Every structure is written in C-alpha cells, then in structure tokens.
Coordinates of C-alpha atoms in Angstrom, one line a residue:
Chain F
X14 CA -26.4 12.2 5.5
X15 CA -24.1 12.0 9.0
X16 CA -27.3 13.7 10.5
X17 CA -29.6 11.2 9.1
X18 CA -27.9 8.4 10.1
X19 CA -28.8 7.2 13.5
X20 CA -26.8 7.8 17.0
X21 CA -25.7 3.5 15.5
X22 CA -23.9 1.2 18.0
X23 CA -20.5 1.5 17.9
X24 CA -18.8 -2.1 17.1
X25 CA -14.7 -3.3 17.4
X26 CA -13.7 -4.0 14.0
X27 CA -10.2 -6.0 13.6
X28 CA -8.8 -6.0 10.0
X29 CA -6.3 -8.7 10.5
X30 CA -3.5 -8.5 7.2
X31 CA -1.2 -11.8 7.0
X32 CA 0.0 -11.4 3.6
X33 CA 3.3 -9.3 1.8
X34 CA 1.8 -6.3 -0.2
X35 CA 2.6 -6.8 -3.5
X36 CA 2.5 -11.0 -4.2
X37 CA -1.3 -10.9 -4.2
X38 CA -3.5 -7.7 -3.9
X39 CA -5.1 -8.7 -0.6
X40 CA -3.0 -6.0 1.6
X41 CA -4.4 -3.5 -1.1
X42 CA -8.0 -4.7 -0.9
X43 CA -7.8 -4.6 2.6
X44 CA -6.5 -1.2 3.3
X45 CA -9.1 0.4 0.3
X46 CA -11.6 -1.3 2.9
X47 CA -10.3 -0.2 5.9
X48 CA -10.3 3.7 4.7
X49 CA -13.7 3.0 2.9
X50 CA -14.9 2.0 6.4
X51 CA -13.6 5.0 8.0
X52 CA -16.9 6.5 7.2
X53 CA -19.0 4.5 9.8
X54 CA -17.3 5.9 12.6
X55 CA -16.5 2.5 14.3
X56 CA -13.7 1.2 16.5
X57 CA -11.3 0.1 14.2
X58 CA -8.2 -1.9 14.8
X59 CA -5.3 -3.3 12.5
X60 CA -3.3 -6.3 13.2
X61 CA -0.2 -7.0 10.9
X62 CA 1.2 -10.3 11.8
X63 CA 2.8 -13.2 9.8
X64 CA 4.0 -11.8 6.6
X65 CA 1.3 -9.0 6.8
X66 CA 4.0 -7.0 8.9
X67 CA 5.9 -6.8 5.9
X68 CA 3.3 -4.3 4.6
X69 CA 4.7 -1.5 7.0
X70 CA 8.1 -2.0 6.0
X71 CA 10.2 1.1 5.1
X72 CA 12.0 2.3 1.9
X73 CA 9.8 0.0 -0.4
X74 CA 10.7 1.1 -3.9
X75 CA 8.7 -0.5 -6.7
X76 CA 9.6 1.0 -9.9
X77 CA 11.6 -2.5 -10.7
X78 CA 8.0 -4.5 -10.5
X79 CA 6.1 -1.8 -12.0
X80 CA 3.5 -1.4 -9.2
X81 CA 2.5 1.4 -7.0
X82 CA 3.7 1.7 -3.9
X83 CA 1.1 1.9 -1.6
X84 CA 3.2 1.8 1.6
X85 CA 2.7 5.2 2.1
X86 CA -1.0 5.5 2.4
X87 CA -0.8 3.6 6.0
X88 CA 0.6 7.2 7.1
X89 CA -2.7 8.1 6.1
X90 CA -4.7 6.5 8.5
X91 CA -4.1 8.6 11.1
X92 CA -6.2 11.4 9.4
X93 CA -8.9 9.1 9.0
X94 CA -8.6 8.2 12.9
X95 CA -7.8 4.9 12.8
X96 CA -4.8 4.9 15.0
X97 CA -4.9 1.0 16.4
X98 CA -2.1 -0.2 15.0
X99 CA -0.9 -4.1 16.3
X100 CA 2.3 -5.8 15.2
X101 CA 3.3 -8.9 17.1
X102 CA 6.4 -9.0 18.2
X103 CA 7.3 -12.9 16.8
X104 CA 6.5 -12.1 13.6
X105 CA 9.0 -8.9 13.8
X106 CA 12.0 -11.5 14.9
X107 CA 10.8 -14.5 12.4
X108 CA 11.9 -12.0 9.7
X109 CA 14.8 -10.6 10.7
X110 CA 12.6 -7.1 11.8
X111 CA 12.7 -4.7 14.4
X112 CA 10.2 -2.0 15.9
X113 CA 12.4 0.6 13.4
X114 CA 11.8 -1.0 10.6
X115 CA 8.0 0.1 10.2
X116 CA 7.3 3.2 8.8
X117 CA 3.6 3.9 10.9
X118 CA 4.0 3.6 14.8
X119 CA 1.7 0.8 15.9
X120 CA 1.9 -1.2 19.4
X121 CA 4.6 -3.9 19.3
X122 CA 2.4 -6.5 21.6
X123 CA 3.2 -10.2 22.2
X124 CA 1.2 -13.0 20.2
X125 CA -0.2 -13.9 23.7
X126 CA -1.6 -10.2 24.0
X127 CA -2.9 -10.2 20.3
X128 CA -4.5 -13.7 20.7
X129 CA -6.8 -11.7 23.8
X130 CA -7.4 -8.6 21.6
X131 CA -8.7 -10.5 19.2
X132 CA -10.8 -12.3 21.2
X133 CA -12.2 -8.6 22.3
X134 CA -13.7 -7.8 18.9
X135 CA -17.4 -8.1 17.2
X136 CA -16.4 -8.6 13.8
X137 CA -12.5 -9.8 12.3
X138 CA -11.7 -9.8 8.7
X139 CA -8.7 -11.4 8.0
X140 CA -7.0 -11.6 4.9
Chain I
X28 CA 23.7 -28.9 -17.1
X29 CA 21.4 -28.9 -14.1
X30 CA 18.3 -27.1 -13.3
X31 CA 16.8 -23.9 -12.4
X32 CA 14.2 -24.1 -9.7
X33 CA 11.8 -21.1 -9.3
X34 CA 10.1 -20.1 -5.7
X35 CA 7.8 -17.2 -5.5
X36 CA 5.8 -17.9 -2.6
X37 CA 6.6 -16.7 1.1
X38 CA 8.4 -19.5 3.3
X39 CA 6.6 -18.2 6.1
X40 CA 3.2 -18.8 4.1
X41 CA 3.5 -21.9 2.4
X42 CA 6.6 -24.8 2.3
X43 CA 7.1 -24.3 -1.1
X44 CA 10.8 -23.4 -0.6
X45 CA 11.3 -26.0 2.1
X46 CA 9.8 -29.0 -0.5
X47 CA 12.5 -27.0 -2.9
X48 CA 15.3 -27.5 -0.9
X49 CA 15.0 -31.4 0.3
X50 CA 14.1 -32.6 -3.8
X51 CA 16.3 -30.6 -6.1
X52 CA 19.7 -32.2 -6.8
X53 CA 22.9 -30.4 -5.5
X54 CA 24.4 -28.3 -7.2
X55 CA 20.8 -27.0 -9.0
X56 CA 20.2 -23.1 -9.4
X57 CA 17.3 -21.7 -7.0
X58 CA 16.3 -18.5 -7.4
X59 CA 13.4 -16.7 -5.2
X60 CA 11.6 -14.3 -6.1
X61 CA 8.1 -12.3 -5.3
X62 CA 7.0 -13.2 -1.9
X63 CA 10.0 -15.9 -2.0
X64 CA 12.3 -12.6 -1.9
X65 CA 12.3 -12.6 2.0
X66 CA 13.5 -16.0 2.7
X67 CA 16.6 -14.9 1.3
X68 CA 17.5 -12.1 4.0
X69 CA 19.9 -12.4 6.8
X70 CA 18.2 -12.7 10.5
X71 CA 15.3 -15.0 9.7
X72 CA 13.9 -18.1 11.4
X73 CA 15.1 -19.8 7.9
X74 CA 18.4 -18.0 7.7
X75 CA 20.5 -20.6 8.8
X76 CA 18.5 -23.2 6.5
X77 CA 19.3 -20.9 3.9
X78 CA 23.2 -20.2 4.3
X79 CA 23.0 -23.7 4.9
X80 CA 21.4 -24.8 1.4
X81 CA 23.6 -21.7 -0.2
X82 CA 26.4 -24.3 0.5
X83 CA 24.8 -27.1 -1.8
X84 CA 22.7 -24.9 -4.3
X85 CA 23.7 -21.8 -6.7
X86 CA 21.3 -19.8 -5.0
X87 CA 19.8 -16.2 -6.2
X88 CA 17.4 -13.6 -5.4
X89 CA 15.7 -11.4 -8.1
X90 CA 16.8 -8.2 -6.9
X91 CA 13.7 -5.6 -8.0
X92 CA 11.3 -7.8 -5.7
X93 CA 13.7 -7.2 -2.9
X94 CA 13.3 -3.7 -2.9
X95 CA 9.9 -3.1 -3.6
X96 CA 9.8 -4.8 0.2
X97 CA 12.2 -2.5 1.2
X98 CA 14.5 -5.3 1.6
X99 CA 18.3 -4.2 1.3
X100 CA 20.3 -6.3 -1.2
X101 CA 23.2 -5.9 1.2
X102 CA 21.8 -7.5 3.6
X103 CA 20.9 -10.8 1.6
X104 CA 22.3 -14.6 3.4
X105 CA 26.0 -15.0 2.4
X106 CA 26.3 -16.8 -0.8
X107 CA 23.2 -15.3 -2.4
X108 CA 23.7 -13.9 -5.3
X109 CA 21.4 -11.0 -6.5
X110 CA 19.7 -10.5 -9.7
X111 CA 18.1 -8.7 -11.9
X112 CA 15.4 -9.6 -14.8
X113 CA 18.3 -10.3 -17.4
X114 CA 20.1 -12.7 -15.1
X115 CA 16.6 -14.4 -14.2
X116 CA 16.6 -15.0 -18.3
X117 CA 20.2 -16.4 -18.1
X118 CA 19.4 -18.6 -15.2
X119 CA 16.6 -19.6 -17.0
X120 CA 18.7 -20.3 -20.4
X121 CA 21.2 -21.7 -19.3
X122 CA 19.5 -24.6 -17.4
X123 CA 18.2 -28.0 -18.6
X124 CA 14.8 -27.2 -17.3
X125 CA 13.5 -25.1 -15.1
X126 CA 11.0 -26.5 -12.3
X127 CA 8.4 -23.6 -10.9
X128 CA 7.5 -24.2 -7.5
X129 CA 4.2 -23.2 -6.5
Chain J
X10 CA -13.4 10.8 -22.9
X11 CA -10.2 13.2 -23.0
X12 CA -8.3 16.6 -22.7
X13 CA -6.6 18.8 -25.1
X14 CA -4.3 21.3 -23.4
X15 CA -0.9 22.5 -25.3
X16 CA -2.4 20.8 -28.6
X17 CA -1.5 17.3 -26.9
X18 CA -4.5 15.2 -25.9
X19 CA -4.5 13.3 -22.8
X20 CA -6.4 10.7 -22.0
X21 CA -9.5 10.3 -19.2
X22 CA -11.8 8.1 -18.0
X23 CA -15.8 8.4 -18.9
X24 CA -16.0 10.3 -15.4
X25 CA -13.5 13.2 -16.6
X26 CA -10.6 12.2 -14.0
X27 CA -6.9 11.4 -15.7
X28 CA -5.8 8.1 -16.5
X29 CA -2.0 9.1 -15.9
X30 CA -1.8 11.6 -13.1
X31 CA 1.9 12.1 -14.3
X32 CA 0.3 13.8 -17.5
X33 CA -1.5 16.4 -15.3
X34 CA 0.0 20.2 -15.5
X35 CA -1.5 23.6 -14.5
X36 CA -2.6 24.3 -18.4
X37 CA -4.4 20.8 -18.5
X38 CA -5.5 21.6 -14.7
X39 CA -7.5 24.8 -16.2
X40 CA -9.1 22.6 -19.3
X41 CA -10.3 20.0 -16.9
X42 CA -12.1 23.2 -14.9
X43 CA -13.6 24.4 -18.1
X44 CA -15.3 21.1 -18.9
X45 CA -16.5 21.6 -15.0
X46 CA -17.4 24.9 -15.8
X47 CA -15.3 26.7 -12.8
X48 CA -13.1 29.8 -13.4
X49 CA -10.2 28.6 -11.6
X50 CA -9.4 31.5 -8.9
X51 CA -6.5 31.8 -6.3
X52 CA -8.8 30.0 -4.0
X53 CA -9.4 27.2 -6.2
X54 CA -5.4 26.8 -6.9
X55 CA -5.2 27.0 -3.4
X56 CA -7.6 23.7 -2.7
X57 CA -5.9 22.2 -6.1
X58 CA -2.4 22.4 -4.5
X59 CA -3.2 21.1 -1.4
X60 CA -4.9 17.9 -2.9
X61 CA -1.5 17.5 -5.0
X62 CA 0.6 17.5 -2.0
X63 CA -1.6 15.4 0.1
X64 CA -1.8 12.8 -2.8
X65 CA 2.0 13.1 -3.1
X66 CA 2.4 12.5 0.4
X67 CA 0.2 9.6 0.8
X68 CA -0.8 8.5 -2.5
X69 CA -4.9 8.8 -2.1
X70 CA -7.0 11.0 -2.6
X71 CA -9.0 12.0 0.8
X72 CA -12.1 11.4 2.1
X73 CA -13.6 14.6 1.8
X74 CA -14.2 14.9 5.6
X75 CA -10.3 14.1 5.6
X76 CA -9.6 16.8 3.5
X77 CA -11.7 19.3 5.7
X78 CA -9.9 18.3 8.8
X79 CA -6.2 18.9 6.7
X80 CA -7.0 22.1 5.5
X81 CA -8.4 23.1 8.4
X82 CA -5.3 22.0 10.5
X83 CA -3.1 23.9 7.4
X84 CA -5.0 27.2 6.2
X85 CA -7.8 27.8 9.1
X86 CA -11.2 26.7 9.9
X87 CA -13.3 28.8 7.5
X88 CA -11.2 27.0 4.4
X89 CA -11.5 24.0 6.1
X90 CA -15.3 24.2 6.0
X91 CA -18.0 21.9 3.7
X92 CA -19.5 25.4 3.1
X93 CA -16.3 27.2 1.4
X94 CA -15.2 24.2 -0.4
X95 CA -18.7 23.8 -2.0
X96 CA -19.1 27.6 -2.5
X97 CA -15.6 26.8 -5.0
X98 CA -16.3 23.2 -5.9
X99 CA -20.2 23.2 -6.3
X100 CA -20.6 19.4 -7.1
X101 CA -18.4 18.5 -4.4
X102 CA -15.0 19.7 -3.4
X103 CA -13.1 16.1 -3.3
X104 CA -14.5 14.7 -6.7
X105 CA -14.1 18.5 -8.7
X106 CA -11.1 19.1 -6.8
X107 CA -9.3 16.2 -7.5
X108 CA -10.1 15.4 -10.7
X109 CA -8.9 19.0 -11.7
X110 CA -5.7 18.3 -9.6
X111 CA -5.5 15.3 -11.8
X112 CA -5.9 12.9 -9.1
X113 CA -8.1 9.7 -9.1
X114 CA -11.2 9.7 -8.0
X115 CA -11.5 10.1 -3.9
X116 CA -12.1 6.2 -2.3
X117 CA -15.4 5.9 -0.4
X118 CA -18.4 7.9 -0.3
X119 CA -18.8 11.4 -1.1

C-alpha cells in the first residue's frame, strides 16, 4: 500500500487538546485520531493547554471511576514518531503544575510562542 | 437543614463553580467532583477563592475523581474535606435539596 | 461468538478478539490459535508475549509498523520484519497476534 501511495505533500497537523481526560471522551477521541493518523506520515504536533494539560498528568489511578486509564498510551507516541509535544507554561501555573508533573516530555513554551506555532500550521483540530 | 450544591465541571472551562460560590447561602455543602475535582487543589489561580469560600461553605471533594487525575488528596485547599461515594450519598441525604450545577 | 478453554467459556466479539482481556490465559491463548488455525510455536509465544507487555506498558495495541520497529529494536531485524511476522501470523501479524494475546483489536489500518 505505502508503495502505492504517492511521494504526497507533507502538511503540519496541530491536534490542539483543551479538555481533562476523563469528564468528556474528547482527550480519548483525540488521541485514537492522533495515532490513527500516524499512518500518513505527516508533521504532527500536540498542544495541551487549558485543562487539556491535565491529560499528561502523572499517577492517574482510575479504578474509583471505573474507567481506563489511558494516560499511559501518550508514552506511546514516541514509537509512532510523533514526538511534538507543546504544553504552555500558564496553563502549568494556573493549576498549581510544574514541568515534573507530566509523565511524556514535551516543550514547556510560553502562550506567546504557542500563539506563533500555531499560526505555522495547515490544518488545527482542536478539541 | 441547608443545601447540597453539586459542581462537576472544570472552573477553568466554564464559571459554573464561580456562579456556585456568589448564590448559595452560607453555610451550604459544596462538593466538586469530575472535572470540578481540580478547583479544589492547593496552587491554583482559584486557590485563594477557594480557601476563601472554605471559610463560608462545608466544602468537599469526591476523592476517586481526584485520583483518576492523579491529583493527591493531601494536597487539597485547607478546609476541604475529602470524600468518597458513601459520603457523596450522605451529603446528598442529609440536605434539604440538592442543587446540580451544570 | 466465544472460547471454551478449562471448561469455562469466555466471551468474544463477532471478530474473535476478547471482550475482557483480564480473562485471557496461555490455555485460552492456544484455543483462540486453533479457531485461527496456527500451531502455536516458540516463535509465535515469542510475538504473543511481546504484544502482552507492549499492551501492558502502554495500553494499545500497535500499529503493526509500530510493532515491527519494537521487535526489531528488542529481538533483531529479521523478527522485526513484515516477512517473519506474516510467515507466523499469515492474515496479519497485529490482528492474529493480538487477538491470540487477548488484546483488542490494533487501532488504525492494517
């Protein structure tokens, strides 16, 4: 199929996640698209800001809600080479967070310097 | 007997919380819970709001929704009190309503 | 549709892979192979294993050029190749694979 498929134009794709994991199943949806997508071979990036940087947080245990905890598929992204990882900065100190509280490393960049990479990309899907 | 007001949305994502906190009467039980779970940790933008309102309501957090965030209990806005499922029924039981905010 | 391993039947989906992978054990592992007509060998335990872990670790099952890459960064290139992983898994390594590891079916295509 990969051989089939012609030498395509290679786009920036930005996946922007605002939202906790588990209140609604948009995080979910987003990341089952993101490694879905991993297959086209295009430049991905990931931006968690607002309450989507709770998504990364560590030591999520769900047994007490009954869901699965999905946290740990992000550490799968790096085998599907998607390794741009955002987090802004204001939305780390708006909720009490630090850098060590994420269990992926992603770039800690200013909302000023996300605002610009954003403006970079073909396509954004924010959820 | 006063009553139990319920916030499961994010403060960060919607002013459900914030409406909560100027309407119900003092002394009312709040407790968050789902996405609410985070306005309830120490080192916020609304932690001060909180320790504040923790002064005026009986304020709770439903415990299981803090850690499947990975939140630690410990670290919860003085006054909070933490909860599980059975104490969310005997909030819920032993008020004269309960108001859901959403 | 479902298994029978250890006179207990557990339950599937019409595709063949488990509805509760905490049911899944090596007995129930060698019906599912059966009904997918493979003779589980070392070399297919081996694949099996390695799907387990990976799915323990990060709670998916791979894309099955994912899983090529891990097993070739883990046991060598020559296991790590389409070729030997459809010599043991002839209707595709990450759908036969994991649904005799018991997993759920790989996300995306192929």
């Amino acid at each position: 199929m990969e051989e089939e498929m012609e030498a395509g134009v290679v786009k920036k794709f930005m996946y922007v996640n605002r939202k906790q994991p588990y209140g609604t199943v948009y995080a979910l949806e987003v990341l089952e698209m993101v490694l879905i997508s991993a297959a086209f071979d295009q430049d991905v990036h990931l931006v968690f800001t607002d309450d989507g940087v709770l998504q990364l947080k560590k030591n999520m245990a769900t047994e007490g809600i009954g869901m699965k905890n999905f946290s740990k598929t992000y550490r799968a992204l790096e085998g599907y080479d998607i390794e741009k990882l955002y987090v802004d900065q204001e939305s780390l100190d708006e909720r009490g967070l630090t850098e060590d509280d994420l269990l992926v490393d992603v770039q800690v960049v200013s909302r000023a310097e996300m605002a610009k990479l954003m403006d970079q990309m073909d396509v954004v899907l924010s959820a | 007997m006063s009553q139990l007001h319920t916030v499961s949305k994010s403060p960060f994502e919607r002013t459900n919380l914030q409406s909560c906190l100027k309407l119900a009467t003092p002394g009312s039980a709040i407790l968050l819970y789902e996405d609410a779970v985070i306005g309830a940790m120490q080192g916020t933008s609304m932690a001060d709001a909180v320790a504040a309102a923790a002064k005026t309501f009986s304020l709770h957090v439903l415990g299981p929704d803090l850690a499947a965030r990975g939140l630690d209990a410990a670290k919860v806005v003085p006054g909070v009190k933490v909860v599980d499922y059975a104490g969310f029924v005997d909030l819920a039981a032993e008020a004269s309503a309960v108001q859901a905010w959403c | 549709m479902a298994y029978t391993a250890n006179g207990k039947t557990i339950e599937a989906d019409e595709e063949g892979y488990l509805v509760n992978i905490n049911e899944w054990n090596e007995e129930l592992a060698g019906e599912i192979a059966k009904a997918e007509q493979i003779n589980m060998s070392p070399e297919h335990w081996e694949v099996v294993n390695f799907l387990r872990e990976y799915y323990n670790e990060y709670q998916i099952a791979p894309a099955i050029r994912v899983l090529t890459k891990a097993i070739t960064k883990r046991l060598g290139a020559e296991k790590g190749s389409n070729k030997y992983l459809y010599e043991l898994f002839p209707y595709g390594p990450a759908k036969q694979a994991c649904k005799i590891a018991g997993l759920p079916k790989p996300t995306g295509c192929v």
